[in-house]
Short mmCIF file of C-alpha atoms in Angstrom, two decimals:
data_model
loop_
_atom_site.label_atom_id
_atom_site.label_comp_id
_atom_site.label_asym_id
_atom_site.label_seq_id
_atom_site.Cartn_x
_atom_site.Cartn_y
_atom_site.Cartn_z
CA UNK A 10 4.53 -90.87 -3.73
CA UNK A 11 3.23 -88.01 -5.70
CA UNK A 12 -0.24 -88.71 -7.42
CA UNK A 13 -0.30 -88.57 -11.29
CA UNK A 14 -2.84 -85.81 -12.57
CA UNK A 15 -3.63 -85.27 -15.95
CA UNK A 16 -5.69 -82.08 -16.86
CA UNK A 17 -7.37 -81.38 -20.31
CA UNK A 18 -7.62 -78.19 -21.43
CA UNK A 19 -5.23 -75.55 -20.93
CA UNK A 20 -7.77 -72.81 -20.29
CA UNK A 21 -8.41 -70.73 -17.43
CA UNK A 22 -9.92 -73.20 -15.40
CA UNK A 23 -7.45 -76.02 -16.56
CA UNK A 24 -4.31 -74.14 -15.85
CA UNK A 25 -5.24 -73.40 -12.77
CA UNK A 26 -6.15 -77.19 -11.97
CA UNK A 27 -3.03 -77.95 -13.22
CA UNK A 28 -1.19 -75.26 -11.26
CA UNK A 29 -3.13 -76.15 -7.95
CA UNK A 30 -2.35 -79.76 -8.42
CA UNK A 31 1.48 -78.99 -8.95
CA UNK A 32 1.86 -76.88 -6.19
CA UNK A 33 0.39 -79.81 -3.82
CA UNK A 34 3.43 -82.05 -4.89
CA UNK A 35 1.43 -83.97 -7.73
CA UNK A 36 2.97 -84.54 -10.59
CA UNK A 37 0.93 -82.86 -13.52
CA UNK A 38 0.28 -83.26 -17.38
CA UNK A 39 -1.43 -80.27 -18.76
CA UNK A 40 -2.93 -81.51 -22.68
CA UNK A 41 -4.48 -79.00 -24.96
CA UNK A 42 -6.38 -79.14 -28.17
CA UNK A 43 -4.88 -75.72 -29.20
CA UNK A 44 -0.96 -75.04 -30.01
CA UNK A 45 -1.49 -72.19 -27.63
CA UNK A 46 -2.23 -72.27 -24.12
CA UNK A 47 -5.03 -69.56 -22.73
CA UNK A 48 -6.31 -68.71 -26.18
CA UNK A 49 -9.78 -67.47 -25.05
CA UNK A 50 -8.30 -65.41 -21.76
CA UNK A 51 -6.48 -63.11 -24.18
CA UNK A 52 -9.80 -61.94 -25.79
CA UNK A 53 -11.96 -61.56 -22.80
CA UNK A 54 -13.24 -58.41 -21.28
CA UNK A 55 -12.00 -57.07 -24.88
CA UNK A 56 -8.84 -57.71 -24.17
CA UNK A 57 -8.47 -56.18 -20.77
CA UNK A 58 -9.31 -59.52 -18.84
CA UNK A 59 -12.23 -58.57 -16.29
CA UNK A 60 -10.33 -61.10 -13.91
CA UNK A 61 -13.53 -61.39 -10.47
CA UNK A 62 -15.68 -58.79 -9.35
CA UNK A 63 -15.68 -57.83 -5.71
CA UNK A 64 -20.06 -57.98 -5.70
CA UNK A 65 -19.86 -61.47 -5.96
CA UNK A 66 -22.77 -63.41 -4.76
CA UNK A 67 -24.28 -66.88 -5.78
CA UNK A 68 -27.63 -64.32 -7.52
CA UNK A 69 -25.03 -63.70 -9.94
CA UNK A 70 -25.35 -67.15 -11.64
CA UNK A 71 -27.44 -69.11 -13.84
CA UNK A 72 -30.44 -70.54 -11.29
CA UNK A 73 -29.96 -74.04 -11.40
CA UNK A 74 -26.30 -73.37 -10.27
CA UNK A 75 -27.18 -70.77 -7.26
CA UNK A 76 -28.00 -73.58 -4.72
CA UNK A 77 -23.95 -74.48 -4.66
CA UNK A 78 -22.43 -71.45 -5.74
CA UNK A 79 -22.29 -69.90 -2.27
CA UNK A 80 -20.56 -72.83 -0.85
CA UNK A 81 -18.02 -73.02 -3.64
CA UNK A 82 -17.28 -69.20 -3.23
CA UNK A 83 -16.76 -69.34 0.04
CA UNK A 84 -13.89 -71.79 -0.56
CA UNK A 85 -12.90 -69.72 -3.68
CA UNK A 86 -13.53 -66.51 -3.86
CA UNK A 87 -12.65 -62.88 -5.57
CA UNK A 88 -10.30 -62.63 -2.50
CA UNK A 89 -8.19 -65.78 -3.40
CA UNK A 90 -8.76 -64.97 -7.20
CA UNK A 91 -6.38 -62.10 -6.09
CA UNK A 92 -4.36 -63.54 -4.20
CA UNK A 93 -4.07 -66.54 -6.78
CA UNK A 94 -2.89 -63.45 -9.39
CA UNK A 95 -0.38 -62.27 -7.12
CA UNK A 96 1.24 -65.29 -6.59
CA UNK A 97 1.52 -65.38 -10.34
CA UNK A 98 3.30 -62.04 -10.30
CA UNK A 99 -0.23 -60.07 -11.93
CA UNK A 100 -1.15 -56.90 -10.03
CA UNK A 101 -5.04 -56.38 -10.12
CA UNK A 102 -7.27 -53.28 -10.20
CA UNK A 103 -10.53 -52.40 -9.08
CA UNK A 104 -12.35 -50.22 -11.28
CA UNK A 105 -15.64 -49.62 -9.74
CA UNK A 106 -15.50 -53.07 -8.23
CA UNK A 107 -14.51 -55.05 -11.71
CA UNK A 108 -10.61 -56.43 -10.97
CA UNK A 109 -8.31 -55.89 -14.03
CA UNK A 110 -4.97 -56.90 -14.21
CA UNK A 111 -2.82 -53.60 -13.58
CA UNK A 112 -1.57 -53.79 -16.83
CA UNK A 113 -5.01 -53.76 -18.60
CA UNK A 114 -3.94 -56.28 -20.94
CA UNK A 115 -5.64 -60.00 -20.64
CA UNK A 116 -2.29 -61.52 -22.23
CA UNK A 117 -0.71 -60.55 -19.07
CA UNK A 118 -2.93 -63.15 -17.11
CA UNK A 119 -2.37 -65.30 -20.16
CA UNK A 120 1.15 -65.70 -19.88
CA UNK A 121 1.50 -65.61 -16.69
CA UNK A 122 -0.36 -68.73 -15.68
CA UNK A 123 1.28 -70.61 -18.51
CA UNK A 124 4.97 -69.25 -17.20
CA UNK A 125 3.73 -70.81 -13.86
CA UNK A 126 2.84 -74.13 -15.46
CA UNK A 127 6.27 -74.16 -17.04
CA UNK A 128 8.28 -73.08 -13.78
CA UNK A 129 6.27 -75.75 -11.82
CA UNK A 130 7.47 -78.83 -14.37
CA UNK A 131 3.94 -79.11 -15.51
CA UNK A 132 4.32 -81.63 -18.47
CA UNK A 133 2.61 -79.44 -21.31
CA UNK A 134 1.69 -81.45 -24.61
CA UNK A 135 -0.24 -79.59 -27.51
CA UNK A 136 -2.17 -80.16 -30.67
CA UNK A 137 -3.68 -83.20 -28.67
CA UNK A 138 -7.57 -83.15 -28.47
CA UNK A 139 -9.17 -85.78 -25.98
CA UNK A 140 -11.06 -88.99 -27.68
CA UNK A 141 -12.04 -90.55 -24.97
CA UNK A 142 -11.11 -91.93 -21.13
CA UNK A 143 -11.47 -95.01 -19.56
CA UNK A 144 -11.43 -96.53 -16.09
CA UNK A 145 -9.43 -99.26 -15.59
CA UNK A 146 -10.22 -102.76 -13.74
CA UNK A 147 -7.27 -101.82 -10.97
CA UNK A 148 -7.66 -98.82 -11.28
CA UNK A 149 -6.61 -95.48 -12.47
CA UNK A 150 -7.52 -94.15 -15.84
CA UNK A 151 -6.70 -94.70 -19.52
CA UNK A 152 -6.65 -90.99 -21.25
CA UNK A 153 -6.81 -91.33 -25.28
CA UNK A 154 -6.25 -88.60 -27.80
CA UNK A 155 -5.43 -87.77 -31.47
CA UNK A 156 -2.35 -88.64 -30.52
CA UNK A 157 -0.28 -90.33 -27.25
CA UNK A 158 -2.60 -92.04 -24.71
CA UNK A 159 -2.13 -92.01 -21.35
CA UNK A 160 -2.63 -93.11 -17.71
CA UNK A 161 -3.11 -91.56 -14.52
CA UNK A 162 -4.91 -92.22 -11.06
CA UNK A 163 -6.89 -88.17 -11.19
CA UNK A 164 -7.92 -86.44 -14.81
CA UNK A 165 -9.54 -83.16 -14.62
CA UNK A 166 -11.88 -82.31 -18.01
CA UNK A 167 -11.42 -78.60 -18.64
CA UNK A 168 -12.13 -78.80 -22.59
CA UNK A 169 -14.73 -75.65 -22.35
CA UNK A 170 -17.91 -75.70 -23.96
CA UNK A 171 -19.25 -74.43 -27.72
CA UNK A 172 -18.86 -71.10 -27.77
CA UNK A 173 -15.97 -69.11 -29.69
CA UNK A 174 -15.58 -72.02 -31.79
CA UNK A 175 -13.64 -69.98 -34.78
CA UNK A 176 -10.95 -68.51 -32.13
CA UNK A 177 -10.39 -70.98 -29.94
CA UNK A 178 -11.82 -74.94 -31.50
CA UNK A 179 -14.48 -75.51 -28.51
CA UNK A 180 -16.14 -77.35 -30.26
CA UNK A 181 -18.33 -79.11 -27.14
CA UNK A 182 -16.54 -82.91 -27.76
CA UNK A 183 -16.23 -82.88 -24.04
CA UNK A 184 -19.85 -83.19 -23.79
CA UNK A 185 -19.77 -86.62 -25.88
CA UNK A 186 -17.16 -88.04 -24.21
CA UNK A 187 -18.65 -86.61 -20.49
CA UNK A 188 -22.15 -88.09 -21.87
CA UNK A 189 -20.30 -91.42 -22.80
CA UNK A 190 -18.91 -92.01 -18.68
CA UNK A 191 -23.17 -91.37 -17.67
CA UNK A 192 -22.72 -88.11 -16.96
CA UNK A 193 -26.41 -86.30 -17.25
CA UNK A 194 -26.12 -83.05 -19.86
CA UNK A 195 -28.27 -80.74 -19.78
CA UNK A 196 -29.58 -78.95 -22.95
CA UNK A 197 -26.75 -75.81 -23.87
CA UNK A 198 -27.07 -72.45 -25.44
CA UNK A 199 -25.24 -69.38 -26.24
CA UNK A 200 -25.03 -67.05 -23.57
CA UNK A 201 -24.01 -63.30 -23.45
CA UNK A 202 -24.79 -62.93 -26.74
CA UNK A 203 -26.24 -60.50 -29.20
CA UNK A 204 -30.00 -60.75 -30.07
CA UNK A 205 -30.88 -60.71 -33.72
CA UNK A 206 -34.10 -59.18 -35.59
CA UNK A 207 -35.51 -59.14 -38.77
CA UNK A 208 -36.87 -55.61 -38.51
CA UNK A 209 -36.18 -53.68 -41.51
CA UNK A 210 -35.67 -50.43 -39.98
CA UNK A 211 -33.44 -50.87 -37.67
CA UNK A 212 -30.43 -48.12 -38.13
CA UNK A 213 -27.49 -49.11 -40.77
CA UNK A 214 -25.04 -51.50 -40.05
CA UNK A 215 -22.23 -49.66 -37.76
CA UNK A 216 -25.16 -48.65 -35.71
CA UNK A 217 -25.87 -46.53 -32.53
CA UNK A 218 -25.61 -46.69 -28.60
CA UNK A 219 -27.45 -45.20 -26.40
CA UNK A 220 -28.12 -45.58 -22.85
CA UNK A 221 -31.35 -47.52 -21.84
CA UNK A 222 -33.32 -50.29 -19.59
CA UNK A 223 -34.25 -53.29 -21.59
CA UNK A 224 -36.41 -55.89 -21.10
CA UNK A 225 -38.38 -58.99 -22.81
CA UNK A 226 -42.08 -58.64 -22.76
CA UNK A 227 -42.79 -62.47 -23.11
CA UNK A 228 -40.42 -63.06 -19.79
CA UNK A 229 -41.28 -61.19 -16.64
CA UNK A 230 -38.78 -59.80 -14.03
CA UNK A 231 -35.95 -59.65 -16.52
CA UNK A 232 -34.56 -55.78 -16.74
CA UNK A 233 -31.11 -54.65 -17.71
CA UNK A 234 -29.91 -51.22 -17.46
CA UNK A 235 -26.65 -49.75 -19.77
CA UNK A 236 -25.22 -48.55 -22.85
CA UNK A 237 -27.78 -50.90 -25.63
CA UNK A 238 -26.25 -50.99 -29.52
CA UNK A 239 -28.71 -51.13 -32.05
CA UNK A 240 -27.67 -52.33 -35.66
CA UNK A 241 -29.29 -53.37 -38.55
CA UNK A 242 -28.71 -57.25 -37.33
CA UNK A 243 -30.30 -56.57 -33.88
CA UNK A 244 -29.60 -54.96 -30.09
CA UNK A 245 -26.07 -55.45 -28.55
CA UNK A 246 -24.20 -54.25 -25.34
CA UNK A 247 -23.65 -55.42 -21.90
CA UNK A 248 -27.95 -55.25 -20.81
CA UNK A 249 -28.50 -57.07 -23.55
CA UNK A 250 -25.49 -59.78 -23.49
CA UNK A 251 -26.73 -59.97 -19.32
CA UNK A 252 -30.48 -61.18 -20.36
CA UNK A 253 -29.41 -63.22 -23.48
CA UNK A 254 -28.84 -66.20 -21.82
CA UNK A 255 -32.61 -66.00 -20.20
CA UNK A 256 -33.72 -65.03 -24.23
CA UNK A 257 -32.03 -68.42 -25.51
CA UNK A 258 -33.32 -70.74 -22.16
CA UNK A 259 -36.97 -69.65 -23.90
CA UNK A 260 -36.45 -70.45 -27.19
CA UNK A 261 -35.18 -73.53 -26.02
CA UNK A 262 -39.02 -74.45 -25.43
CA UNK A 263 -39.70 -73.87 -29.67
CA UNK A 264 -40.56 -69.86 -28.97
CA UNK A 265 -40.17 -68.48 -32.58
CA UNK A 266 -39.74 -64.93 -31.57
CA UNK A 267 -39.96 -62.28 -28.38
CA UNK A 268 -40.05 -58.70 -28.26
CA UNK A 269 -37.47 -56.77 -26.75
CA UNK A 270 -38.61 -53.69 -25.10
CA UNK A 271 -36.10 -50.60 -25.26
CA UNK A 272 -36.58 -47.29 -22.70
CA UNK A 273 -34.22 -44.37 -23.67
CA UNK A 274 -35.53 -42.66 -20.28
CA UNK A 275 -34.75 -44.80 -17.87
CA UNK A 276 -33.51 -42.66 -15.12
CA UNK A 277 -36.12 -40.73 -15.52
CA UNK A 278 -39.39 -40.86 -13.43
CA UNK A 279 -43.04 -40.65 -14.96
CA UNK A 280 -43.08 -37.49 -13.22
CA UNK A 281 -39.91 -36.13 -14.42
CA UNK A 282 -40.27 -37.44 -17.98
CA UNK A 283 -43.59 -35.36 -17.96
CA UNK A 284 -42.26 -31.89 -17.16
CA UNK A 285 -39.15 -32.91 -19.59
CA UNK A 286 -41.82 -33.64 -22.46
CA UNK A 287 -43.75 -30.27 -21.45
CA UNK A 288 -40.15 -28.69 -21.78
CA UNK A 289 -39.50 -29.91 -25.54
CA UNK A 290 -43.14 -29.47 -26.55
CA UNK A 291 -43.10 -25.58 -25.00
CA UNK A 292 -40.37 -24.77 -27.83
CA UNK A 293 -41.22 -26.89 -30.32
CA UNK A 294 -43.41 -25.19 -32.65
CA UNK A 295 -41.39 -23.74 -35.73
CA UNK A 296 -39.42 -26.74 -35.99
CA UNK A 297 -39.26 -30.40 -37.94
CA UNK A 298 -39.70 -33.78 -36.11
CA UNK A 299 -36.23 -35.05 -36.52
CA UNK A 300 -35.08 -31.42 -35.62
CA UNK A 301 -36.75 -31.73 -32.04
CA UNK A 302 -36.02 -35.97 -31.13
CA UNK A 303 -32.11 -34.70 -32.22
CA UNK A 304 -32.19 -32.29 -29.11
CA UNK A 305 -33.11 -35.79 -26.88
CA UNK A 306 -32.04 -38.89 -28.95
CA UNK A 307 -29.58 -40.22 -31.13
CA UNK A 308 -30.67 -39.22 -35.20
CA UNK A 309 -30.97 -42.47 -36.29
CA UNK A 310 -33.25 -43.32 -33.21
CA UNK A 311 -35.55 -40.72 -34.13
CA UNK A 312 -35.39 -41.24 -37.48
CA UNK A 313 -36.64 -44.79 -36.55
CA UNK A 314 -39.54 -43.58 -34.49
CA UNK A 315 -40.96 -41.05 -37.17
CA UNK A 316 -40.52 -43.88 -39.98
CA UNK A 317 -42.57 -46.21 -37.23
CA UNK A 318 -45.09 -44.06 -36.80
CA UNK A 319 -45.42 -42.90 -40.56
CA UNK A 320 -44.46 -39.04 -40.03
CA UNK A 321 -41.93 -37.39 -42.60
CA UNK A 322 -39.04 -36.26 -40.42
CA UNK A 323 -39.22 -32.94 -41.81
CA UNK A 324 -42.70 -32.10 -41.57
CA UNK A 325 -42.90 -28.60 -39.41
CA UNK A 326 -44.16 -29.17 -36.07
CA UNK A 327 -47.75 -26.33 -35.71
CA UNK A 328 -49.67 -25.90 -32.35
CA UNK A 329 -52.27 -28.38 -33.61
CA UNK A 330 -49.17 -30.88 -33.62
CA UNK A 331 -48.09 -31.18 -30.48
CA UNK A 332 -50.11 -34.18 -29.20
CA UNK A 333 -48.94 -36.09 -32.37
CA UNK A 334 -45.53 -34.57 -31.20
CA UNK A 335 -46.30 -36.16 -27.43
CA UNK A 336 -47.01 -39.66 -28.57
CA UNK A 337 -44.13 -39.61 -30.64
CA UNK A 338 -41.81 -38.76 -27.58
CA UNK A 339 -43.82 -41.54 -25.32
CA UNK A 340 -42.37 -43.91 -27.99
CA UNK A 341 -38.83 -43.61 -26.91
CA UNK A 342 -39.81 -45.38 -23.34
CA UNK A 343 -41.32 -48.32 -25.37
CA UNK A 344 -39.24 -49.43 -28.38
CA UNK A 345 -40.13 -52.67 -29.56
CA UNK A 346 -37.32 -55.28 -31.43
CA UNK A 347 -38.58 -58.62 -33.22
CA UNK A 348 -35.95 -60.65 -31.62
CA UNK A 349 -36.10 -63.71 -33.91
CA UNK A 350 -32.78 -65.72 -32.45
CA UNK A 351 -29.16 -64.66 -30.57
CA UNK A 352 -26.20 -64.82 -32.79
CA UNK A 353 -25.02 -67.87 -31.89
CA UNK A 354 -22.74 -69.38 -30.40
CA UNK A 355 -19.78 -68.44 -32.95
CA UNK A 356 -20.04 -64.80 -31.27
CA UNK A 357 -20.97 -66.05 -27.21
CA UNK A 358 -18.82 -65.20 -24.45
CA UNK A 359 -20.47 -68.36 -22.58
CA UNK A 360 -22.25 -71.66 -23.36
CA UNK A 361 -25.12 -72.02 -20.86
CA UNK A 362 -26.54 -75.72 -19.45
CA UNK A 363 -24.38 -78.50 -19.64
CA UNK A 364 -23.15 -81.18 -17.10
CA UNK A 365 -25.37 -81.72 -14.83
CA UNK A 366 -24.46 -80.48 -11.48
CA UNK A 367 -26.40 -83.43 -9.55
CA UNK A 368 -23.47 -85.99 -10.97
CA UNK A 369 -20.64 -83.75 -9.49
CA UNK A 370 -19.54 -83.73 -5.42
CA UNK A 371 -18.67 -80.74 -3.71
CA UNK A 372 -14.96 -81.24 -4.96
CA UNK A 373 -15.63 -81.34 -8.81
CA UNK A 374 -15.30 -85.39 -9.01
CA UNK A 375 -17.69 -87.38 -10.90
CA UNK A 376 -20.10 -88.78 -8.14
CA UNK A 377 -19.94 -92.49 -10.38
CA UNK A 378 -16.40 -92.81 -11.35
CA UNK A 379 -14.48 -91.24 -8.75
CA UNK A 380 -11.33 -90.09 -10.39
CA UNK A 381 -12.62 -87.81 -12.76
CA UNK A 382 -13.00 -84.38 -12.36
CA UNK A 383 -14.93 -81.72 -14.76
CA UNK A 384 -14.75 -77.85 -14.08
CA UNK A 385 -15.10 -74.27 -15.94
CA UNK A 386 -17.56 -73.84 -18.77
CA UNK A 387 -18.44 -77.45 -19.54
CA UNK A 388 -20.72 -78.13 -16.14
CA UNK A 389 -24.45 -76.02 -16.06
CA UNK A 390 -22.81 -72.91 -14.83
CA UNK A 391 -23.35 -69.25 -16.56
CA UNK A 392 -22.65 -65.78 -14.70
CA UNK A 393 -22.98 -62.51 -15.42
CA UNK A 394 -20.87 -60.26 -17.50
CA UNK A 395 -18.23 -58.74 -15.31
CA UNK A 396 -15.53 -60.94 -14.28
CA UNK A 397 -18.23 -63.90 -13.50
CA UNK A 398 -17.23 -66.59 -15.52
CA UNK A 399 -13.63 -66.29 -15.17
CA UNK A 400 -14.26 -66.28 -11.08
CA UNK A 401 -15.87 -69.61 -12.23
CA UNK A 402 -13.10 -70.99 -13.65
CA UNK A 403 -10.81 -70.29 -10.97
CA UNK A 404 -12.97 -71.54 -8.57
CA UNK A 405 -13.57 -74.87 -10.01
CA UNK A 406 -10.60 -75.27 -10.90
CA UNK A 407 -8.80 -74.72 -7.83
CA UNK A 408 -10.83 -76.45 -5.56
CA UNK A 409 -10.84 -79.39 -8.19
CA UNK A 410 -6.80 -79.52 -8.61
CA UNK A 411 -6.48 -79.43 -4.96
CA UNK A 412 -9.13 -82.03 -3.75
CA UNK A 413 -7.41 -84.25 -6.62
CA UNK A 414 -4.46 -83.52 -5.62
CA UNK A 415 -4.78 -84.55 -1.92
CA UNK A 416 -7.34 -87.35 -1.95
#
């Protein structure tokens, strides 16, 4: 007799649960909060679907989650991500080690694990968002929602976390009803996320990108290297989305502010940027400020630097100038952001924290009411931009649809 599996949440990591599950012979409902099925895989990796990476590795993750992530990506890897997308019909690409779906578009990976749910029989019910689940005396478990209620002997919780709420209603009720079965949660916060500021002279709105290391002065050991966006809200990009979730973990602890350190040079050695600064300040006399950071900077950059270090951009630059001209070069290694929040979750890829991974066995089941399963964004797992997170979610939730499947 086929076991009775219901999944909630037809995201990434649900869908696969559900798919899994099927596949084993059980017989699957798949409920979503949504009237559409994979709503937050068709915006991710703008739109391209960064599916795994092929450098994965545990180091990749969140800390408190590094202990178990080898073991679960040994049973789950980018390998089997790939293979998982091929037996969906999705061709992949490697572009420099980041797997894309062939097609470069992430509705292809969209519809193609909700075709598979429908070819597989999977009983799919929308518009339903989970209120609560109960174990029953012999057995099994009592699912309620907004609507139907139902029973089964396996759920899986896939209801995400609290980020994207706008675009795709995660609102983080999972946590509630997780919180309500004992299940231990763990403070959450946005993660890869823009970093706001209250500087006033940061450039105008649309902003400017530049290649650069960052870093946060209050928190040692955190560098990212990459194209940075500065607007007149904050710093953006990938470097800055990677160290976000380390920026919100400190504020956590009541931090007001940090400083975010910006170096425009950062392939560049001490010794190199030296002869490169004897270079600029060799032909600079005859010229303005702005005229000579142009030649190494983005304009709005430099405009930023001379307004910071109160020197008219189009002052002309005389012999007797070129130490001020030196200093004000040296300030392109070391530009400093207020960083006074992160833009919340409304604009993060990820929520960080969360279930607490002590309450969950090696298969994804609740360690106290065995029965339940909870994978994807709603346990204390984060990764790294570049295919990460969704590696996550089809790792949990395969190993999840098949232990629940089988046991």
């Amino acid at each position: 007799m086929s076991r009775k599996i219901i999944v909630v949440g037809a995201g990434a990591s649900g869908m696969c649960a559900a798919i899994t599950a099927a596949r084993k012979g059980a017989k699957v409902t798949l409920i979503e909060k949504n009237d559409i099925a994979g709503k937050k895989i068709s915006m991710t990796g703008n739109g391209r679907c960064n599916i795994t990476n092929e450098a994965m590795d545990a180091s990749c993750y969140n800390s408190s989650a590094r202990c178990r992530m080898a073991g679960w990506l040994k049973r789950f890897g980018t390998f089997d991500t790939i293979e998982f997308m091929k037996s969906l019909g999705v061709v992949t690409t490697s572009e420099e080690g980041y797997i894309y779906p062939i097609s470069g578009q992430a509705t292809t990976v969209q519809n193609a694990l909700f075709d598979e749910v429908k070819r597989l029989g999977i009983k799919y019910q929308k518009s339903l968002q989970l209120k609560k689940i109960i174990p029953k005396e012999n057995g099994g478990l009592l699912v309620k929602t907004s609507g139907d209620s139902f029973e089964a002997q396996k759920v899986i919780i896939a209801t995400g976390a609290l980020s994207g709420p706008k675009s795709t209603m995660s609102t983080g009720d999972g946590y509630y009803i997780l919180k309500n079965l004992g299940m231990k949660i763990t403070d959450t916060y946005p993660a890869l996320v823009s970093l706001l500021s209250d500087d006033k002279d940061l450039p105008s709105e649309y902003g400017v990108r530049m290649m650069a290391n960052v870093s946060i002065e209050e928190i040692s050991g955190l560098l990212e290297y990459g194209e940075v966006q500065l607007t007149s809200k904050g710093i953006s990009g990938i470097p800055v989305l990677q160290l976000s979730g380390e920026v919100s973990r400190y504020f956590l602890r009541g931090v007001k502010s940090v400083t975010a350190v910006i170096d425009f040079f950062p392939l560049y050695s001490d010794e190199e940027f030296a002869k490169l600064k004897d270079d600029i300040l060799a032909t600079s006399v005859g010229k303005t400020y702005i005229q000579v950071l142009d030649g190494i900077c983005n304009h709005l950059i430099g405009k930023m630097i001379l307004s910071r270090s109160s020197i008219i951009e189009d002052k002309m630059i005389t012999k007797d100038d070129k130490q001020c001209l030196s200093m004000v070069i040296d300030k392109l290694r070391c530009v400093k952001i207020n960083v006074i929040g992160t833009a919340g979750y409304l604009s993060s890829q990820v929520t960080g924290g969360g279930v607490c991974l002590d309450d969950i066995s090696d298969d994804f089941e609740y360690t106290k009411v065995p029965g339940i399963y909870v994978v994807g964004e709603l346990l204390d797992v984060d990764g790294r931009c570049g295919g990460y997170n969704l590696q996550w979610a089809f790792t949990s939730g395969s190993i999840a649809g098949s232990a629940a499947a089988e046991t």
